Tab-separated table of N, CA and C in Angstrom:
chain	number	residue	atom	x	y	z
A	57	UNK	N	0.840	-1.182	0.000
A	57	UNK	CA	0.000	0.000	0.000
A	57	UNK	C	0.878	1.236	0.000
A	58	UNK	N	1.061	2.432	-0.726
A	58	UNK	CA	1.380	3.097	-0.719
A	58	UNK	C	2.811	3.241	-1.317
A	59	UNK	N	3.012	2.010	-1.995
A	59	UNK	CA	4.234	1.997	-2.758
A	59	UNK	C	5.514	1.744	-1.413
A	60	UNK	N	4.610	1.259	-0.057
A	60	UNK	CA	5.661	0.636	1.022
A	60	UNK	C	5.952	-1.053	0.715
A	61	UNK	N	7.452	-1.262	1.024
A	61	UNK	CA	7.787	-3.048	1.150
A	61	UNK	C	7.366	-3.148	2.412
A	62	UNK	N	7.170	-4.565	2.622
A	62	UNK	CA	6.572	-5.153	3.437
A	62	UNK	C	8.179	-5.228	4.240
A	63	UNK	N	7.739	-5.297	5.838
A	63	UNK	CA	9.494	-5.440	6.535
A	63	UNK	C	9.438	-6.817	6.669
A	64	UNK	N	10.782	-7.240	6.528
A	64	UNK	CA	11.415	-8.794	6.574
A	64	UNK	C	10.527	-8.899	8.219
A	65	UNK	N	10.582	-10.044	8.595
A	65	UNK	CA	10.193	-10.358	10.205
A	65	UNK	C	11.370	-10.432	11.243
A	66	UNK	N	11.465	-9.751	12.440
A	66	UNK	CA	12.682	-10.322	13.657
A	66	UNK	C	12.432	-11.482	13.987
A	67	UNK	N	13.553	-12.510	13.522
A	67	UNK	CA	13.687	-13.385	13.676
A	67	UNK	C	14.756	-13.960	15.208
A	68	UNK	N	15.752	-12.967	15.243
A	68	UNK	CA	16.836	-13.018	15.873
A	68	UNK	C	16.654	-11.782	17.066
A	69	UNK	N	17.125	-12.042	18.655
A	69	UNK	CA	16.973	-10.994	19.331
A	69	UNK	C	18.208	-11.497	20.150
A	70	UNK	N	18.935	-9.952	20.398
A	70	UNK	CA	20.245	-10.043	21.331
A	70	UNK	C	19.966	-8.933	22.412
A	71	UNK	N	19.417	-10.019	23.281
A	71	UNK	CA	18.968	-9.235	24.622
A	71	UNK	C	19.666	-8.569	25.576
A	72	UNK	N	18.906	-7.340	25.918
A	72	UNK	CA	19.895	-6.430	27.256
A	72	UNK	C	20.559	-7.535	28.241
A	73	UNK	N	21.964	-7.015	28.269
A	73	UNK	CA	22.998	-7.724	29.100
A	73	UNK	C	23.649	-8.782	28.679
A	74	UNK	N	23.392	-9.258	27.058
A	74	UNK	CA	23.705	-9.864	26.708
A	74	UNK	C	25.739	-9.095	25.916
A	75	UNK	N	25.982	-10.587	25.883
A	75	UNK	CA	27.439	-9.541	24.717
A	75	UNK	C	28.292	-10.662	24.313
A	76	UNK	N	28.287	-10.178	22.815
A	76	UNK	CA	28.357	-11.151	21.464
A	76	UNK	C	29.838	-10.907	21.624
A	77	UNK	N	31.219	-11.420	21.227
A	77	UNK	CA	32.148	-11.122	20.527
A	77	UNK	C	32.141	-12.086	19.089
A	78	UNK	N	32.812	-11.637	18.242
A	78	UNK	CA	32.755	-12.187	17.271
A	78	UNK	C	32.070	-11.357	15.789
A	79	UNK	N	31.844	-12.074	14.443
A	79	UNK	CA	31.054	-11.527	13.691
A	79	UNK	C	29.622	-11.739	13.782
A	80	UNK	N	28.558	-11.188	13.366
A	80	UNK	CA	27.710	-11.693	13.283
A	80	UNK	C	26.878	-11.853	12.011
A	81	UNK	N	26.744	-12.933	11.880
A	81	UNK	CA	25.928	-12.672	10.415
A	81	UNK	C	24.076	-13.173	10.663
A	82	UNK	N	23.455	-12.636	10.361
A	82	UNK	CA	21.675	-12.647	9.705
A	82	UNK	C	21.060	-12.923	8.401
A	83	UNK	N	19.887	-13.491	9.018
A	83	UNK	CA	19.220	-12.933	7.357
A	83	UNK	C	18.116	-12.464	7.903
A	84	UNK	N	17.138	-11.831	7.253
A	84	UNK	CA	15.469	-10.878	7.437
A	84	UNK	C	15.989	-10.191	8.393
A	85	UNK	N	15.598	-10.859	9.569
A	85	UNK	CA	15.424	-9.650	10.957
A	85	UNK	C	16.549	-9.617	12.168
A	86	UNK	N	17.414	-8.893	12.655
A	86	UNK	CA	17.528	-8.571	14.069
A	86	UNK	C	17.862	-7.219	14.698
A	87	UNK	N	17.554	-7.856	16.298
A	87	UNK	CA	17.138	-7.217	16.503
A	87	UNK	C	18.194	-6.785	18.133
A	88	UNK	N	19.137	-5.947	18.157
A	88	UNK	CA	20.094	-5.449	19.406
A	88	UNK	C	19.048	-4.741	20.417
A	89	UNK	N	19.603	-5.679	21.595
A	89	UNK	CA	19.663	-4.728	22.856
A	89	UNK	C	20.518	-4.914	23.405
A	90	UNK	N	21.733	-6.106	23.630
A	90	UNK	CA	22.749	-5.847	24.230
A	90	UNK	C	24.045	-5.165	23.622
A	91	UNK	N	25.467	-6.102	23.826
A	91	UNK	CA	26.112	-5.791	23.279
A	91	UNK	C	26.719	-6.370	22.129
A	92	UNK	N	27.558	-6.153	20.970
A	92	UNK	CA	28.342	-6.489	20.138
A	92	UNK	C	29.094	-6.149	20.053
A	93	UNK	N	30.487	-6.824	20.007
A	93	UNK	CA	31.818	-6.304	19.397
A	93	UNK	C	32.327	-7.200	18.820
A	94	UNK	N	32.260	-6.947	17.397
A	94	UNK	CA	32.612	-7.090	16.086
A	94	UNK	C	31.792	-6.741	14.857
A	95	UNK	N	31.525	-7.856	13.891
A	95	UNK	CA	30.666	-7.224	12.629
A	95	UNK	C	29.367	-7.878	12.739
A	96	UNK	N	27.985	-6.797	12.288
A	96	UNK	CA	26.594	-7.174	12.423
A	96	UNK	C	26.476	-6.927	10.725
A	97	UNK	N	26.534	-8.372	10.011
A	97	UNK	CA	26.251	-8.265	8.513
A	97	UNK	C	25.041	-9.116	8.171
A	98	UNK	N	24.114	-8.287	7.335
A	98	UNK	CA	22.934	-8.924	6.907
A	98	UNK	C	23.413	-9.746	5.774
A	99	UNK	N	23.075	-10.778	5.750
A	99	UNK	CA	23.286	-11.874	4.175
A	99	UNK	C	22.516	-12.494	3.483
A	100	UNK	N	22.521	-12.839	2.403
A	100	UNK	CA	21.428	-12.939	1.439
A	100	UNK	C	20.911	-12.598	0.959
A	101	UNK	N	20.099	-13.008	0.031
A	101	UNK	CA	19.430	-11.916	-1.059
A	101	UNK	C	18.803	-11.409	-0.554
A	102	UNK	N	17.465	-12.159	0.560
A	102	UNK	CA	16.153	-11.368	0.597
A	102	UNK	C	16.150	-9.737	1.264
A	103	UNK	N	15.532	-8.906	1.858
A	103	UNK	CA	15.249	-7.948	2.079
A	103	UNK	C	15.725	-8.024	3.504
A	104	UNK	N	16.695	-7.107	4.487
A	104	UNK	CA	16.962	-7.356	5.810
A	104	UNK	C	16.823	-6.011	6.720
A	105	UNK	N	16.753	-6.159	7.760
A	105	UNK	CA	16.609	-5.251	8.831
A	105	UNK	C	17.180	-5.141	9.775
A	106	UNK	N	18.061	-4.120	10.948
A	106	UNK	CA	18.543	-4.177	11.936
A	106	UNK	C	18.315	-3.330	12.460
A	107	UNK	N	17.594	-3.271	13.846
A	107	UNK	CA	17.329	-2.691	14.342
A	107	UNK	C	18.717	-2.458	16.181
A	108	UNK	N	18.838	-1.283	16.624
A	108	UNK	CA	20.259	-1.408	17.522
A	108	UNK	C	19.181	-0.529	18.355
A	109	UNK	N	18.423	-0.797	19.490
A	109	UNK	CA	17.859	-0.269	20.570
A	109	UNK	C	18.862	0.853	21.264
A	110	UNK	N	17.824	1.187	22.014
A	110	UNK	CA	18.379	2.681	23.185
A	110	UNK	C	19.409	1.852	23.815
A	111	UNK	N	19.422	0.717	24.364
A	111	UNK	CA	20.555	0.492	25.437
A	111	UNK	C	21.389	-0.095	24.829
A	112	UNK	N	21.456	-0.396	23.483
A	112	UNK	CA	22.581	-1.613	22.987
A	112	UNK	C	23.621	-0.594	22.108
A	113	UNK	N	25.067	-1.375	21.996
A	113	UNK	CA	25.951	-1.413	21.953
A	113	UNK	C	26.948	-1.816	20.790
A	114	UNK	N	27.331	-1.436	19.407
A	114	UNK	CA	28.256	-2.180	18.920
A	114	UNK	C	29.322	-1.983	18.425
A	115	UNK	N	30.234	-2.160	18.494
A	115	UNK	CA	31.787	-1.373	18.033
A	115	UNK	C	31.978	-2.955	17.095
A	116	UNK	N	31.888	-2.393	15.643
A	116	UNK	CA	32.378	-3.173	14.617
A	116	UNK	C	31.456	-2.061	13.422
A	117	UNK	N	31.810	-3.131	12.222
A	117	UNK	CA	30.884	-2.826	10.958
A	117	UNK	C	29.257	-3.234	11.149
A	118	UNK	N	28.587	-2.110	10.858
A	118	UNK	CA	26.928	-2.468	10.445
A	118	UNK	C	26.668	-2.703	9.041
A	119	UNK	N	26.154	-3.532	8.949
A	119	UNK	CA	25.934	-3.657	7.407
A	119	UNK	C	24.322	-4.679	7.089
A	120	UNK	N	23.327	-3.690	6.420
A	120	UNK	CA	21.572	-4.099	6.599
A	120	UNK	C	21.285	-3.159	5.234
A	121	UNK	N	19.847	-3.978	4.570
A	121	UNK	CA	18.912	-2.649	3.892
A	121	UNK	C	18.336	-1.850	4.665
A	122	UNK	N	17.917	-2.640	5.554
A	122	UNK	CA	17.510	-1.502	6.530
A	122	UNK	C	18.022	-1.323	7.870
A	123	UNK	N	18.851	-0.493	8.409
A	123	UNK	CA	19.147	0.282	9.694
A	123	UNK	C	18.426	1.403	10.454
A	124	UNK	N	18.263	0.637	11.886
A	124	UNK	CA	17.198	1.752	12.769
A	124	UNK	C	18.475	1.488	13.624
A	125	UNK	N	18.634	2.878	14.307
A	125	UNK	CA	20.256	3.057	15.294
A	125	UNK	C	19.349	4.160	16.203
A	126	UNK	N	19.528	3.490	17.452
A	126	UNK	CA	18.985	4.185	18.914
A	126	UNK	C	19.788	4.070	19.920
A	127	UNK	N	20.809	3.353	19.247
A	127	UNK	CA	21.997	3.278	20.630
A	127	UNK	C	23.236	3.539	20.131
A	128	UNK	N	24.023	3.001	20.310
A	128	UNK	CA	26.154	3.097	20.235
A	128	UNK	C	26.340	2.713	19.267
A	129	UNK	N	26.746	2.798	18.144
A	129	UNK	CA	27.100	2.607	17.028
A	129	UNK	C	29.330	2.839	16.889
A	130	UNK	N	29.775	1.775	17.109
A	130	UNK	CA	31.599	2.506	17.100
A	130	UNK	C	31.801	1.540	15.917
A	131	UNK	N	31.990	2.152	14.945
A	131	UNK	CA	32.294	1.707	13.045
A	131	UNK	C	31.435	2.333	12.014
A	132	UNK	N	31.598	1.630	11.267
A	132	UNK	CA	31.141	2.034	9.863
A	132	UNK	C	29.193	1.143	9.562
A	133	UNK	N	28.960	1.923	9.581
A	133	UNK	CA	27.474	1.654	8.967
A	133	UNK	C	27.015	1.764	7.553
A	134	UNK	N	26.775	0.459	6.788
A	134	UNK	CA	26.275	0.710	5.974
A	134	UNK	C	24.945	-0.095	5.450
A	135	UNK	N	23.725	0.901	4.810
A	135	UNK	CA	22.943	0.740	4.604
A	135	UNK	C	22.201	0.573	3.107
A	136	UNK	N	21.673	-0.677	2.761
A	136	UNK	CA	21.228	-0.551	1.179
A	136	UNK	C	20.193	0.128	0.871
A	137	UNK	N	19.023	0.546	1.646
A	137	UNK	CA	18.310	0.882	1.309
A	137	UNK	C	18.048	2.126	2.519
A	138	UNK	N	17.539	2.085	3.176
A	138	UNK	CA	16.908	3.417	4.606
A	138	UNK	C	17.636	2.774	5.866
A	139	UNK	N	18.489	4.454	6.111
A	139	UNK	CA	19.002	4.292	7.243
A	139	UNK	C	18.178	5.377	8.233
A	140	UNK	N	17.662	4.763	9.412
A	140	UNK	CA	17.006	5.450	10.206
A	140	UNK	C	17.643	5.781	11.525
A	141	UNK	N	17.894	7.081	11.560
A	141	UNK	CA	18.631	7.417	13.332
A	141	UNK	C	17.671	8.120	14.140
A	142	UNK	N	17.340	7.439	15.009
A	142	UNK	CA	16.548	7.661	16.353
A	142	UNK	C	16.589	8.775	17.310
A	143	UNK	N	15.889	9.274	17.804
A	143	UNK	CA	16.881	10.375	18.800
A	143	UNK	C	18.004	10.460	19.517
A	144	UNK	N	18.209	9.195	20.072
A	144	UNK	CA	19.460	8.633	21.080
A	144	UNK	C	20.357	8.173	20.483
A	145	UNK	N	20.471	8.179	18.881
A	145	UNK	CA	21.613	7.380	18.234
A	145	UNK	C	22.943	8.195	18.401
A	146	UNK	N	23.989	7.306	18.736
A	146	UNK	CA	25.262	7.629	18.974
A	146	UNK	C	26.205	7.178	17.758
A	147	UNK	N	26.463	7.723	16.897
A	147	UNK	CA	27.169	6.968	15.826
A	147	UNK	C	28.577	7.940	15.790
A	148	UNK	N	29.304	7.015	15.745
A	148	UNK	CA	31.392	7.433	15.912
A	148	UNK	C	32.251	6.804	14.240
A	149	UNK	N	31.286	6.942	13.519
A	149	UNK	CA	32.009	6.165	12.347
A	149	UNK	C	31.212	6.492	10.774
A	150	UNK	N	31.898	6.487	9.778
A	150	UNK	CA	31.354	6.622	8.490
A	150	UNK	C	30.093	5.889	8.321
A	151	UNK	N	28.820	7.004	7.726
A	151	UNK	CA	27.908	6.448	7.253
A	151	UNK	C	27.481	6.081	5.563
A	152	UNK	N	27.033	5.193	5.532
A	152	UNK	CA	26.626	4.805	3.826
A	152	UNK	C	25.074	4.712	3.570
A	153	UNK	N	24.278	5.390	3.036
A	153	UNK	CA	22.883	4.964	2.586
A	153	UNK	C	22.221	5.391	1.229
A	154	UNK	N	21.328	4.318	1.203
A	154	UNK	CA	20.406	4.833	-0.081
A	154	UNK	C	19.898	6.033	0.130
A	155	UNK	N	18.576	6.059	1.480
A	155	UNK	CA	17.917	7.071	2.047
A	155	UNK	C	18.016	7.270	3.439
A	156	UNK	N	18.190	8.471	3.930
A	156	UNK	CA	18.506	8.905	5.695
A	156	UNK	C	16.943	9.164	6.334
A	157	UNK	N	16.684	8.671	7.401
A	157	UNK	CA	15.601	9.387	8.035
A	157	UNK	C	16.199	9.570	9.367
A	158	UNK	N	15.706	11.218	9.837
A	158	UNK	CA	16.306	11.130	11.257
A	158	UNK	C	15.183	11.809	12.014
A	159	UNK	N	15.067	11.520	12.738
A	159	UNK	CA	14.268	11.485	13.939
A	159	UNK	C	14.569	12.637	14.776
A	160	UNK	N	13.291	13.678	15.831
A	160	UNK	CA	14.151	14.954	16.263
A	160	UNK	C	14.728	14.075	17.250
């Protein structure tokens, strides 16, 4: 409707207090509230999403079609399609996108 895609589904959730080292790879949906340190890469063809909550955390590469950033962002973000920054987004690193939406 309205010439909107439908969003992939969260499939994947990295819960407050949680903390990843390593890369991480996805496909469709996830979804940060804790921490990460290393790389959050979407893979595959289909359509993907990442969403990084108010309290979560990640110092590595972002890499999604779609990025929503509400928390710590330490690297490079890049986005294929809409990158969305939240009010609380903290980002310390080069951004890449199709389209920006920012939030007051």
């Amino acid at each position: 409707m309205f010439g909107k895609k439908k969003q992939p589904p969260i499939r994947t959730l990295i819960g407050e207090g949680s903390v990843i080292r390593g890369e991480l790879r996805f496909e469709e949906g996830l979804r940060i509230d804790g921490e990460v340190i290393g790389d959050v890469v979407a893979v595959g063809d289909r359509p993907s999403i990442l969403v990084i909550s108010e309290k979560a955390r990640v110092t590595g590469k972002v890499k999604a079609g779609h990025v929503i950033i509400n928390g710590s962002v330490h690297g490079p973000v890049l986005s294929d399609e809409l990158l969305e920054l939240q009010p609380k987004a903290d980002i310390n690193g080069e951004l890449r996108y199709e389209v920006l939406e920012m939030h007051q």
